[in-house]
Amino acid sequence: MTDRKRTTGRRTRGKATAPDAGERAFLETYDPGAFPRPSVAVDVAAMTTRDGDLHALLVRRGEHPHRGRWALAGGFVGIQESLDDAAARVLRTKAGLPGIFLEQLYTFGAPDRDPRTRILSVAYYALVDADRLRKACAATEGVVLARLRTSWKGEAGGPVEALDPEGMAMPLAFDHADILGMAVKRLRGKLDYSPVGFQLLPPLFTLRQLQDVHEAVLGRRLNKDSFRRSVVTKGLVAATGEMERDVPYRPAGLYRYAMPEDA
Amino acid sequence: MTDRKRTTGRRTRGKATAPDAGERAFLETYDPGAFPRPSVAVDVAAMTTRDGDLHALLVRRGEHPHRGRWALAGGFVGIQESLDDAAARVLRTKAGLPGIFLEQLYTFGAPDRDPRTRILSVAYYALVDADRLRKACAATEGVVLARLRTSWKGEAGGPVEALDPEGMAMPLAFDHADILGMAVKRLRGKLDYSPVGFQLLPPLFTLRQLQDVHEAVLGRRLNKDSFRRSVVTKGLVAATGEMERDVPYRPAGLYRYAMPEDA
DNA sequence: TGAATAGTGTCTATAAGACAATATCCC
DNA sequence: GGGATATTGTCTTATAGACACTATTCA
């Protein structure tokens, strides 16, 4: 194992300090190519809920390695590109999805996770409403929306399976079953205390739709009365006064996401 | 922005699939040096609670860049070393702390975060009991335990300040104030639903000590009765029957961490 | 005995689950 | 009207905060 002088980061947030004379001299003689470096990629788990289950966008690999298997949308990080920018670019260029909610998930770095060379993957998850993600998949060859099946409950964690429309397991490339598992776990955890679930719905939605989203993510049924009460009394949603239309039953009120007062 | 064929990871968990003939041929011709790559480091925020506040281990930088400032323990990731292994090695070799609870936190990748070259930092946080971390700091030159002050409440997030024993702010290197802020935020979030707080205490502890740890991490006072009830009824701790000794008041019962039944 | 903290019991307020009753749409 | 779902109201139960009271140690 190598161990040498540490070298990490400059202050962000505009507080970067000007290097003094000694530091300038050091930087001029610094050789960045002195040690072997891994490649760094981003992989994006773009997810939505549909028919009561979580779904994710998968891309069929047309090239080696793992040709023919299904993978998350991914790509290398440019040498002058931030990680967030790289993830947004991948989602925009590989799936035609600009302006999507994205959050960093975890960095996968097992030395043998890619057969070519050492490649780290900084994984992101993205939340998209179902209509938009369905259209994006239909518009691009080799891109599908796969149903996810978790064999574990709650936030225990573990890999997830991707299923095609016939319910057959789709072979996943690399460690992407683990990345998807981490995404589902994170999403379940976030849903309890964070308004992240609204990213999976259109701007106006009914309380039933919101509950369906929560149930799909959590993988279990929720109490209808409690769910309604908690989401309304916490002020997470606001009634718009508008109603559903063209439904074969009593139309429900339409709500919109309401940022709680502290944010 | 570059955009090229994705290349991410091989399946971990022992499910790696043998490459077929076409894939073997591809791998033999793959050139891993075709594109510029960033350096990758790990930085470890080793934390404990003491005198009612969170503290973190900091190392005084003796070399450029940011010489004289205070930094987290860090180091480059070896080309064949996993990220978890690198973090554990850094904590062991730079701070003399083997066998510590470590968890990946977030990956910091702003292009200008290090003045030398593009360096990503995969940040980890470590939880140590106060005695052990204090002894480790005393044993190594240039390593101190700094009190942390958060200017934000709850899980709002943001950078944190490190204070020396006189309460003066210590200048932090790179973006390490942000990394520490993320560590505090994560720890606060975890404490609500995860038994991670026990990592900050010796194996036997009183309920008061456990509550002190929670209050130091969360930065607010908790209700004594509710805290005791919730931690006991949830089965997170088990009474040992032993008692505190040599205290100038009624000795409290000593408890130990009890893994809940589902794990 | 007094100071200090541990530990117990009880009351109350709040939130969650269960369930019944009523309202409103389309057919 | 009948079927389906929305919406409201009430009862019950679990949990958290508040607070009073007793217990045990050392000085």
Coordinates of C-alpha atoms (C1' of nucleotides) in Angstrom, one line a residue:
Chain A
M1 CA 0.0 0.0 0.0
T2 CA 1.3 3.4 -0.9
D3 CA 1.3 6.1 1.6
R4 CA 2.6 9.6 0.8
K5 CA 2.0 13.2 1.5
R6 CA -1.7 14.1 1.5
T7 CA -3.0 16.4 -1.1
T8 CA -6.6 17.1 -1.0
G9 CA -8.6 20.2 -1.8
R10 CA -8.8 23.9 -2.0
R11 CA -11.5 25.7 -0.1
T12 CA -14.7 26.0 -2.1
R13 CA -17.5 28.6 -1.4
G14 CA -15.5 31.5 -2.7
K15 CA -13.2 31.4 0.3
A16 CA -10.1 30.3 -1.7
T17 CA -7.1 31.9 -0.3
A18 CA -4.3 33.3 -2.5
P19 CA -1.2 31.2 -2.3
D20 CA 1.8 32.9 -0.7
A21 CA 5.2 33.0 -2.4
G22 CA 6.4 29.7 -0.9
E23 CA 3.3 28.0 -2.0
R24 CA 3.5 29.4 -5.5
A25 CA 7.1 28.0 -5.8
F26 CA 5.9 24.7 -4.6
L27 CA 3.1 24.5 -7.1
E28 CA 5.4 25.3 -10.0
T29 CA 7.5 22.3 -9.2
Y30 CA 4.6 19.9 -8.4
D31 CA 4.4 17.0 -10.8
P32 CA 0.9 15.6 -11.0
G33 CA 1.9 12.6 -13.1
A34 CA 4.2 11.1 -10.5
F35 CA 1.8 8.4 -9.3
P36 CA -0.7 6.1 -11.2
R37 CA -4.3 7.4 -11.0
P38 CA -7.6 5.7 -11.4
S39 CA -10.2 6.7 -13.9
V40 CA -13.4 8.3 -12.4
A41 CA -16.9 7.9 -13.9
V42 CA -20.3 8.9 -12.8
D43 CA -23.3 6.5 -13.0
V44 CA -26.8 7.8 -12.6
A45 CA -29.8 5.8 -11.3
A46 CA -32.8 7.7 -12.8
M47 CA -35.8 6.5 -11.0
T48 CA -39.6 6.9 -10.9
T49 CA -42.7 5.2 -9.6
R50 CA -45.1 3.4 -11.9
D51 CA -47.9 0.9 -11.2
G52 CA -47.0 0.8 -7.6
D53 CA -43.4 -0.1 -8.1
L54 CA -40.1 1.7 -8.4
H55 CA -38.6 1.8 -11.9
A56 CA -35.2 2.8 -13.2
L57 CA -33.8 3.8 -16.5
L58 CA -31.3 1.3 -17.9
V59 CA -29.1 1.4 -21.0
R60 CA -28.3 -1.7 -23.1
R61 CA -24.5 -1.9 -23.4
G62 CA -23.5 -2.1 -27.1
E63 CA -19.8 -2.4 -26.4
H64 CA -17.4 -4.4 -24.3
P65 CA -17.1 -4.9 -21.5
H66 CA -20.4 -6.5 -20.4
R67 CA -21.9 -6.1 -23.9
G68 CA -25.6 -6.9 -24.0
R69 CA -26.1 -6.4 -20.3
W70 CA -28.0 -3.5 -18.9
A71 CA -26.3 -0.6 -17.1
L72 CA -27.1 2.7 -15.6
A73 CA -26.5 5.8 -17.6
G74 CA -22.8 6.7 -17.1
G75 CA -19.7 8.4 -18.4
F76 CA -16.3 9.6 -17.5
V77 CA -15.8 12.8 -15.5
G78 CA -14.0 15.4 -17.5
I79 CA -10.7 16.6 -16.1
Q80 CA -12.1 20.1 -15.5
E81 CA -15.7 19.1 -14.8
S82 CA -17.4 18.9 -11.4
L83 CA -19.0 15.7 -10.3
D84 CA -22.5 17.2 -10.3
D85 CA -22.0 18.7 -13.7
A86 CA -20.8 15.3 -15.0
A87 CA -23.9 13.6 -13.7
A88 CA -26.2 16.2 -15.2
R89 CA -24.4 15.9 -18.5
V90 CA -24.8 12.2 -18.6
L91 CA -28.5 12.4 -17.9
R92 CA -28.9 15.1 -20.5
T93 CA -26.9 13.5 -23.3
K94 CA -27.6 9.8 -22.7
A95 CA -31.2 10.0 -21.8
G96 CA -32.4 13.4 -23.1
L97 CA -33.3 14.5 -19.6
P98 CA -32.2 18.1 -18.7
G99 CA -33.0 19.9 -15.5
I100 CA -33.7 16.8 -13.3
F101 CA -33.3 16.5 -9.5
L102 CA -29.9 14.8 -8.9
E103 CA -28.1 14.0 -5.7
Q104 CA -24.9 12.2 -5.0
L105 CA -25.3 8.7 -3.6
Y106 CA -22.1 6.9 -2.9
T107 CA -18.7 6.2 -4.5
F108 CA -18.0 2.7 -5.5
G109 CA -14.3 1.8 -5.6
A110 CA -13.6 -1.9 -5.4
P111 CA -10.3 -2.4 -7.3
D112 CA -11.8 -5.1 -9.5
R113 CA -15.2 -3.6 -10.3
D114 CA -14.2 -2.9 -13.9
P115 CA -12.3 -5.4 -15.9
R116 CA -10.4 -2.8 -18.0
T117 CA -8.6 -0.8 -15.4
R118 CA -9.2 0.8 -12.0
I119 CA -12.3 2.9 -12.4
L120 CA -14.2 4.5 -9.6
S121 CA -17.8 5.3 -10.0
V122 CA -19.4 8.2 -8.2
A123 CA -23.0 7.2 -8.2
Y124 CA -25.9 9.6 -8.4
Y125 CA -29.6 9.1 -8.2
A126 CA -32.2 11.2 -10.1
L127 CA -35.9 11.5 -9.5
V128 CA -38.2 12.0 -12.4
D129 CA -42.0 12.0 -12.8
A130 CA -43.2 8.8 -14.5
D131 CA -44.6 10.5 -17.7
R132 CA -41.4 12.3 -18.4
L133 CA -39.2 9.3 -17.8
R134 CA -41.4 7.0 -19.9
K135 CA -41.2 9.5 -22.8
A136 CA -37.5 9.8 -22.5
C137 CA -37.0 6.0 -22.7
A138 CA -39.3 5.7 -25.7
A139 CA -37.4 8.4 -27.6
T140 CA -34.0 6.7 -27.4
E141 CA -32.9 3.3 -28.8
G142 CA -31.5 0.9 -26.3
V143 CA -32.9 2.7 -23.3
V144 CA -35.7 1.1 -21.2
L145 CA -37.6 1.7 -18.0
A146 CA -37.2 -1.5 -15.8
R147 CA -39.2 -2.4 -12.8
L148 CA -37.1 -2.9 -9.7
R149 CA -37.6 -5.7 -7.2
T150 CA -35.9 -5.6 -3.8
S151 CA -35.5 -8.9 -2.0
W152 CA -34.9 -7.0 1.3
K153 CA -37.3 -5.0 3.5
G154 CA -37.1 -1.5 4.9
E155 CA -33.6 -0.1 4.9
A156 CA -31.7 -3.3 5.3
G157 CA -29.9 -2.7 1.9
G158 CA -28.5 -5.1 -0.7
P159 CA -28.6 -5.5 -4.5
V160 CA -31.9 -5.1 -6.4
E161 CA -33.1 -7.0 -9.5
A162 CA -34.3 -5.3 -12.7
L163 CA -37.3 -6.9 -14.4
D164 CA -38.4 -6.6 -18.0
P165 CA -42.2 -6.2 -18.9
E166 CA -42.6 -10.0 -18.8
G167 CA -41.1 -10.1 -15.3
M168 CA -37.9 -11.8 -16.4
A169 CA -34.7 -10.7 -14.6
M170 CA -32.5 -8.4 -16.8
P171 CA -28.7 -9.1 -16.4
L172 CA -27.0 -6.0 -15.0
A173 CA -23.5 -4.9 -15.8
F174 CA -20.7 -4.3 -13.4
D175 CA -21.9 -3.6 -9.8
H176 CA -24.9 -1.7 -10.9
A177 CA -27.3 -4.0 -9.0
D178 CA -25.5 -2.8 -5.9
I179 CA -25.7 0.9 -7.0
L180 CA -29.4 0.5 -7.6
G181 CA -29.8 -1.1 -4.2
M182 CA -28.0 1.8 -2.6
A183 CA -30.3 4.2 -4.5
V184 CA -33.5 2.5 -3.2
K185 CA -32.1 2.4 0.3
R186 CA -31.3 6.1 0.3
L187 CA -34.6 7.0 -1.2
R188 CA -36.5 5.0 1.4
G189 CA -34.5 6.8 4.1
K190 CA -35.0 10.2 2.7
L191 CA -38.8 9.8 2.2
D192 CA -39.3 9.8 6.0
Y193 CA -38.0 13.2 6.7
S194 CA -37.5 15.0 3.4
P195 CA -39.9 16.2 0.7
V196 CA -38.0 14.4 -2.0
G197 CA -41.0 12.4 -3.0
F198 CA -42.6 15.3 -4.8
Q199 CA -39.8 15.0 -7.4
L200 CA -41.6 11.9 -8.6
L201 CA -44.9 13.6 -9.3
P202 CA -46.1 16.3 -11.7
P203 CA -46.6 19.7 -10.1
L204 CA -50.2 19.1 -9.3
F205 CA -51.2 15.8 -7.7
T206 CA -53.8 14.2 -5.5
L207 CA -53.1 12.9 -2.0
R208 CA -53.8 9.4 -3.3
Q209 CA -51.0 9.8 -5.9
L210 CA -48.6 11.0 -3.3
Q211 CA -49.5 8.1 -1.1
D212 CA -49.0 5.7 -4.0
V213 CA -45.5 7.1 -4.5
H214 CA -44.6 6.6 -0.9
E215 CA -45.9 3.1 -0.9
A216 CA -44.0 2.2 -4.1
V217 CA -40.8 3.6 -2.7
L218 CA -41.1 2.1 0.8
G219 CA -42.4 -1.2 -0.5
R220 CA -45.3 -1.4 2.0
R221 CA -48.8 -0.1 2.5
L222 CA -49.4 3.0 4.5
N223 CA -52.5 4.0 6.6
K224 CA -54.6 6.3 4.4
D225 CA -55.9 8.5 7.2
S226 CA -52.6 8.9 9.0
F227 CA -50.8 9.7 5.7
R228 CA -53.3 12.4 4.8
R229 CA -53.2 13.9 8.2
S230 CA -49.5 13.9 8.6
V231 CA -48.7 15.4 5.2
V232 CA -51.4 18.1 5.6
T233 CA -50.7 19.1 9.2
K234 CA -46.9 19.3 8.5
G235 CA -47.7 21.8 5.8
L236 CA -45.8 19.8 3.1
V237 CA -48.7 20.3 0.6
A238 CA -51.1 23.0 -0.1
A239 CA -54.6 22.6 -1.6
T240 CA -55.0 24.4 -4.9
G241 CA -58.8 24.4 -4.9
E242 CA -58.7 22.6 -8.3
M243 CA -60.1 19.1 -8.8
E244 CA -59.3 16.1 -10.8
R245 CA -61.2 15.7 -14.0
D246 CA -62.5 12.9 -16.1
V247 CA -62.3 10.3 -13.4
P248 CA -65.0 7.7 -13.0
Y249 CA -65.5 8.5 -9.3
R250 CA -65.6 11.5 -7.0
P251 CA -62.7 13.7 -8.1
A252 CA -60.0 14.4 -5.5
G253 CA -58.6 17.8 -4.7
L254 CA -55.3 18.7 -6.4
Y255 CA -52.4 19.7 -4.2
R256 CA -49.0 21.2 -4.8
Y257 CA -45.8 20.9 -2.9
A258 CA -45.4 23.6 -0.3
M259 CA -42.0 24.2 1.0
P260 CA -42.2 24.2 4.8
E261 CA -41.6 27.6 6.5
D262 CA -38.0 26.9 7.6
A263 CA -36.6 26.5 4.1
Chain B
M1 CA -16.9 18.7 -21.7
T2 CA -15.7 15.4 -22.8
D3 CA -18.2 12.6 -23.4
R4 CA -17.2 9.2 -24.4
K5 CA -18.1 5.6 -23.9
R6 CA -18.9 4.7 -20.4
T7 CA -16.7 2.4 -18.5
T8 CA -17.7 1.7 -15.0
G9 CA -17.5 -1.4 -12.8
R10 CA -17.4 -5.1 -12.5
R11 CA -19.8 -6.8 -10.3
T12 CA -18.6 -7.2 -6.8
R13 CA -20.0 -9.7 -4.2
G14 CA -18.3 -12.6 -5.9
K15 CA -20.8 -12.5 -8.8
A16 CA -18.2 -11.4 -11.4
T17 CA -18.8 -13.1 -14.7
A18 CA -16.0 -14.5 -16.8
P19 CA -15.5 -12.5 -19.9
D20 CA -16.3 -14.2 -23.2
A21 CA -13.9 -14.4 -26.1
G22 CA -15.0 -11.1 -27.6
E23 CA -14.6 -9.3 -24.3
R24 CA -11.2 -10.7 -23.8
A25 CA -10.1 -9.4 -27.1
F26 CA -11.5 -6.0 -26.3
L27 CA -9.7 -5.9 -22.9
E28 CA -6.3 -6.8 -24.5
T29 CA -6.6 -3.7 -26.8
Y30 CA -8.0 -1.3 -24.2
D31 CA -5.7 1.6 -23.5
P32 CA -6.3 3.0 -19.9
G33 CA -4.0 6.0 -20.4
A34 CA -6.0 7.5 -23.3
F35 CA -7.6 10.2 -21.3
P36 CA -6.4 12.5 -18.5
R37 CA -7.4 11.3 -15.0
P38 CA -7.8 13.0 -11.7
S39 CA -6.0 12.0 -8.5
V40 CA -8.2 10.5 -5.8
A41 CA -7.6 10.9 -2.1
V42 CA -9.5 9.9 1.0
D43 CA -10.0 12.3 3.9
V44 CA -11.2 11.1 7.3
A45 CA -13.1 13.1 9.8
A46 CA -12.4 11.3 13.1
M47 CA -14.9 12.6 15.6
T48 CA -15.8 12.1 19.2
T49 CA -17.8 14.0 21.9
R50 CA -16.2 15.7 24.8
D51 CA -17.4 18.3 27.4
G52 CA -20.8 18.4 25.6
D53 CA -19.4 19.2 22.2
L54 CA -18.4 17.4 19.1
H55 CA -14.6 17.3 18.5
A56 CA -12.6 16.2 15.5
L57 CA -9.0 15.1 14.9
L58 CA -7.0 17.6 12.9
V59 CA -3.5 17.5 11.5
R60 CA -1.3 20.5 11.1
R61 CA 0.0 20.7 7.5
G62 CA 3.8 20.9 7.4
E63 CA 4.0 21.1 3.6
H64 CA 2.5 23.1 0.8
P65 CA -0.2 23.7 -0.2
H66 CA -1.9 25.3 2.8
R67 CA 1.1 24.9 5.0
G68 CA 0.3 25.7 8.6
R69 CA -3.4 25.2 8.2
W70 CA -5.3 22.4 9.8
A71 CA -6.6 19.5 7.8
L72 CA -8.3 16.2 8.2
A73 CA -6.2 13.0 8.1
G74 CA -5.9 12.1 4.4
G75 CA -3.9 10.4 1.8
F76 CA -4.0 9.2 -1.8
V77 CA -5.8 6.0 -2.7
G78 CA -3.5 3.3 -3.9
I79 CA -4.0 2.1 -7.5
Q80 CA -5.0 -1.4 -6.2
E81 CA -6.5 -0.3 -2.9
S82 CA -10.2 -0.1 -2.1
L83 CA -11.6 3.2 -0.8
D84 CA -12.5 1.6 2.6
D85 CA -9.1 0.2 2.9
A86 CA -7.5 3.5 2.1
A87 CA -9.5 5.3 4.7
A88 CA -8.7 2.7 7.3
R89 CA -5.0 2.9 6.4
V90 CA -5.0 6.7 6.7
L91 CA -6.5 6.5 10.1
R92 CA -4.1 3.8 11.2
T93 CA -0.9 5.3 9.9
K94 CA -1.6 9.0 10.4
A95 CA -3.3 8.9 13.7
G96 CA -2.4 5.5 15.2
L97 CA -6.0 4.4 15.3
P98 CA -6.7 0.9 14.0
G99 CA -10.0 -0.9 14.1
I100 CA -12.2 2.2 14.1
F101 CA -15.8 2.5 12.9
L102 CA -15.6 4.2 9.5
E103 CA -18.3 5.0 6.9
Q104 CA -18.1 6.8 3.6
L105 CA -19.6 10.2 3.7
Y106 CA -19.5 12.1 0.4
T107 CA -17.1 12.7 -2.5
F108 CA -15.9 16.2 -3.0
G109 CA -15.0 17.0 -6.6
A110 CA -14.9 20.7 -7.3
P111 CA -12.3 21.2 -10.1
D112 CA -10.4 23.9 -8.2
R113 CA -10.6 22.4 -4.7
D114 CA -6.8 21.7 -4.7
P115 CA -4.3 24.1 -6.2
R116 CA -1.9 21.4 -7.4
T117 CA -4.0 19.5 -9.9
R118 CA -7.5 17.9 -10.1
I119 CA -7.8 15.9 -6.9
L120 CA -11.1 14.2 -5.8
S121 CA -11.6 13.6 -2.1
V122 CA -13.7 10.6 -1.0
A123 CA -14.5 11.7 2.5
Y124 CA -15.1 9.3 5.4
Y125 CA -16.2 9.9 9.0
A126 CA -14.9 7.8 11.9
L127 CA -16.4 7.6 15.4
V128 CA -14.1 7.0 18.3
D129 CA -14.7 7.1 22.0
A130 CA -13.3 10.3 23.7
D131 CA -10.5 8.6 25.7
R132 CA -9.1 6.8 22.8
L133 CA -9.1 9.8 20.5
R134 CA -7.5 12.0 23.1
K135 CA -4.7 9.5 23.7
A136 CA -4.1 9.2 19.9
C137 CA -3.8 13.0 19.5
A138 CA -1.4 13.3 22.5
A139 CA 0.8 10.6 21.0
T140 CA 1.5 12.2 17.7
E141 CA 3.2 15.5 17.0
G142 CA 1.0 18.0 15.0
V143 CA -2.2 16.2 15.7
V144 CA -4.9 17.8 17.9
L145 CA -8.5 17.3 18.9
A146 CA -10.4 20.5 18.0
R147 CA -13.8 21.5 19.2
L148 CA -16.4 22.0 16.5
R149 CA -18.8 24.8 16.3
T150 CA -21.7 24.7 13.9
S151 CA -23.4 28.0 13.0
W152 CA -26.5 26.1 11.7
K153 CA -29.1 24.2 13.5
G154 CA -30.5 20.7 13.0
E155 CA -29.7 19.2 9.6
A156 CA -29.6 22.4 7.6
G157 CA -25.9 21.8 6.8
G158 CA -23.0 24.1 6.0
P159 CA -19.4 24.5 7.0
V160 CA -18.2 24.2 10.6
E161 CA -15.5 26.0 12.5
A162 CA -12.8 24.3 14.5
L163 CA -11.8 26.0 17.7
D164 CA -8.5 25.6 19.7
P165 CA -8.6 25.3 23.5
E166 CA -8.7 29.1 23.9
G167 CA -11.8 29.2 21.6
M168 CA -9.9 30.8 18.7
A169 CA -10.9 29.6 15.2
M170 CA -8.3 27.4 13.6
P171 CA -7.7 28.0 9.9
L172 CA -8.8 24.9 7.9
A173 CA -7.1 23.7 4.7
F174 CA -8.8 23.1 1.4
D175 CA -12.6 22.5 1.7
H176 CA -12.3 20.7 5.0
A177 CA -14.7 23.0 6.7
D178 CA -17.3 21.7 4.3
I179 CA -16.3 18.1 4.8
L180 CA -16.6 18.5 8.5
G181 CA -20.0 20.1 8.0
M182 CA -21.2 17.2 6.0
A183 CA -19.9 14.8 8.7
V184 CA -21.8 16.6 11.4
K185 CA -25.0 16.7 9.3
R186 CA -24.7 13.0 8.5
L187 CA -24.1 12.1 12.2
R188 CA -27.1 14.1 13.3
G189 CA -29.3 12.4 10.8
K190 CA -28.0 8.9 11.6
L191 CA -28.5 9.3 15.4
D192 CA -32.2 9.4 15.0
Y193 CA -32.6 6.0 13.6
S194 CA -29.3 4.2 13.9
P195 CA -27.3 2.9 16.8
V196 CA -24.2 4.8 15.6
G197 CA -23.9 6.8 18.8
F198 CA -22.5 3.8 20.7
Q199 CA -19.4 4.1 18.7
L200 CA -18.6 7.3 20.6
L201 CA -18.7 5.6 24.0
P202 CA -16.7 2.9 25.8
P203 CA -18.3 -0.6 25.9
L204 CA -20.0 0.1 29.3
F205 CA -21.8 3.4 29.8
T206 CA -24.5 5.0 31.8
L207 CA -27.7 6.3 30.3
R208 CA -26.7 9.8 31.2
Q209 CA -23.4 9.4 29.2
L210 CA -25.4 8.2 26.2
Q211 CA -27.8 11.2 26.5
D212 CA -24.8 13.5 26.7
V213 CA -23.4 12.1 23.5
H214 CA -26.8 12.6 21.8
E215 CA -27.0 16.1 23.0
A216 CA -23.5 17.0 21.9
V217 CA -24.1 15.6 18.4
L218 CA -27.5 17.1 18.0
G219 CA -26.5 20.4 19.5
R220 CA -29.7 20.6 21.6
R221 CA -31.0 19.4 24.9
L222 CA -33.1 16.3 25.1
N223 CA -35.8 15.3 27.6
K224 CA -34.3 13.0 30.1
D225 CA -37.3 10.8 30.8
S226 CA -38.2 10.4 27.1
F227 CA -34.7 9.6 26.2
R228 CA -34.4 6.9 28.8
R229 CA -37.7 5.4 27.9
S230 CA -37.2 5.4 24.2
V231 CA -33.7 3.9 24.3
V232 CA -34.7 1.2 26.8
T233 CA -38.1 0.2 25.3
K234 CA -36.5 0.0 21.8
G235 CA -34.1 -2.5 23.2
L236 CA -31.0 -0.6 22.0
V237 CA -29.3 -1.0 25.4
A238 CA -29.2 -3.8 28.0
A239 CA -28.5 -3.3 31.7
T240 CA -25.4 -5.2 32.9
G241 CA -26.3 -5.0 36.6
E242 CA -23.0 -3.3 37.3
M243 CA -22.8 0.2 38.7
E244 CA -20.7 3.3 38.4
R245 CA -18.0 3.6 41.0
D246 CA -16.2 6.5 42.8
V247 CA -18.8 9.1 41.9
P248 CA -19.9 11.7 44.4
Y249 CA -23.5 10.9 43.9
R250 CA -25.8 8.0 43.5
P251 CA -24.1 5.6 41.0
A252 CA -25.9 4.9 37.8
G253 CA -26.4 1.5 36.3
L254 CA -24.0 0.6 33.5
Y255 CA -25.5 -0.5 30.2
R256 CA -24.0 -2.0 27.0
Y257 CA -25.1 -1.7 23.4
A258 CA -27.7 -4.4 22.5
M259 CA -28.1 -5.0 18.8
P260 CA -31.9 -4.9 18.1
E261 CA -33.4 -8.3 17.2
D262 CA -33.6 -7.7 13.4
A263 CA -29.8 -7.4 12.9
Chain C
dT1 C1' -27.9 15.9 57.3
dG2 C1' -27.4 18.1 52.8
dA3 C1' -26.0 18.2 47.9
dA4 C1' -26.2 15.9 43.8
dT5 C1' -27.8 12.8 40.6
dA6 C1' -30.3 8.2 39.5
dG7 C1' -34.5 6.2 38.8
dT8 C1' -39.9 5.6 39.0
dG9 C1' -44.7 6.9 38.6
dT10 C1' -48.3 9.6 36.7
dC11 C1' -50.7 13.0 34.1
dT12 C1' -51.3 15.3 29.7
dA13 C1' -50.6 16.5 24.8
dT14 C1' -49.8 14.9 20.4
dA15 C1' -49.6 11.6 16.6
dA16 C1' -51.0 7.2 14.5
dG17 C1' -54.2 3.3 13.5
dA18 C1' -59.0 1.7 13.0
dC19 C1' -63.4 2.4 11.5
dA20 C1' -67.8 4.5 10.5
dA21 C1' -70.5 7.9 8.0
dT22 C1' -71.2 11.1 4.5
dA23 C1' -70.1 13.4 -0.1
dT24 C1' -69.5 13.5 -5.1
dC25 C1' -68.5 12.0 -9.4
dC26 C1' -69.6 8.7 -13.6
dC27 C1' -72.2 5.1 -15.5
Chain D
dG1 C1' -79.8 4.2 -8.3
dG2 C1' -75.2 1.7 -8.1
dG3 C1' -70.3 1.6 -7.9
dA4 C1' -66.3 3.7 -6.7
dT5 C1' -63.5 6.8 -4.3
dA6 C1' -62.9 11.3 -1.6
dT7 C1' -63.3 13.5 2.6
dT8 C1' -64.6 14.2 7.4
dG9 C1' -65.3 12.8 12.2
dT10 C1' -64.6 9.9 16.2
dC11 C1' -62.6 6.5 19.1
dT12 C1' -58.6 4.0 20.7
dT13 C1' -53.7 3.3 21.4
dA14 C1' -48.8 4.4 21.5
dT15 C1' -45.4 7.8 22.4
dA16 C1' -43.2 12.1 24.1
dG17 C1' -42.9 16.0 27.3
dA18 C1' -43.6 17.7 32.0
dC19 C1' -43.3 17.1 36.6
dA20 C1' -43.4 15.2 41.2
dC21 C1' -41.5 11.9 44.1
dT22 C1' -38.3 8.4 46.0
dA23 C1' -33.5 6.3 46.2
dT24 C1' -28.6 6.2 46.9
dT25 C1' -24.1 7.8 47.1
dC26 C1' -20.3 11.0 49.1
dA27 C1' -18.9 15.0 51.9

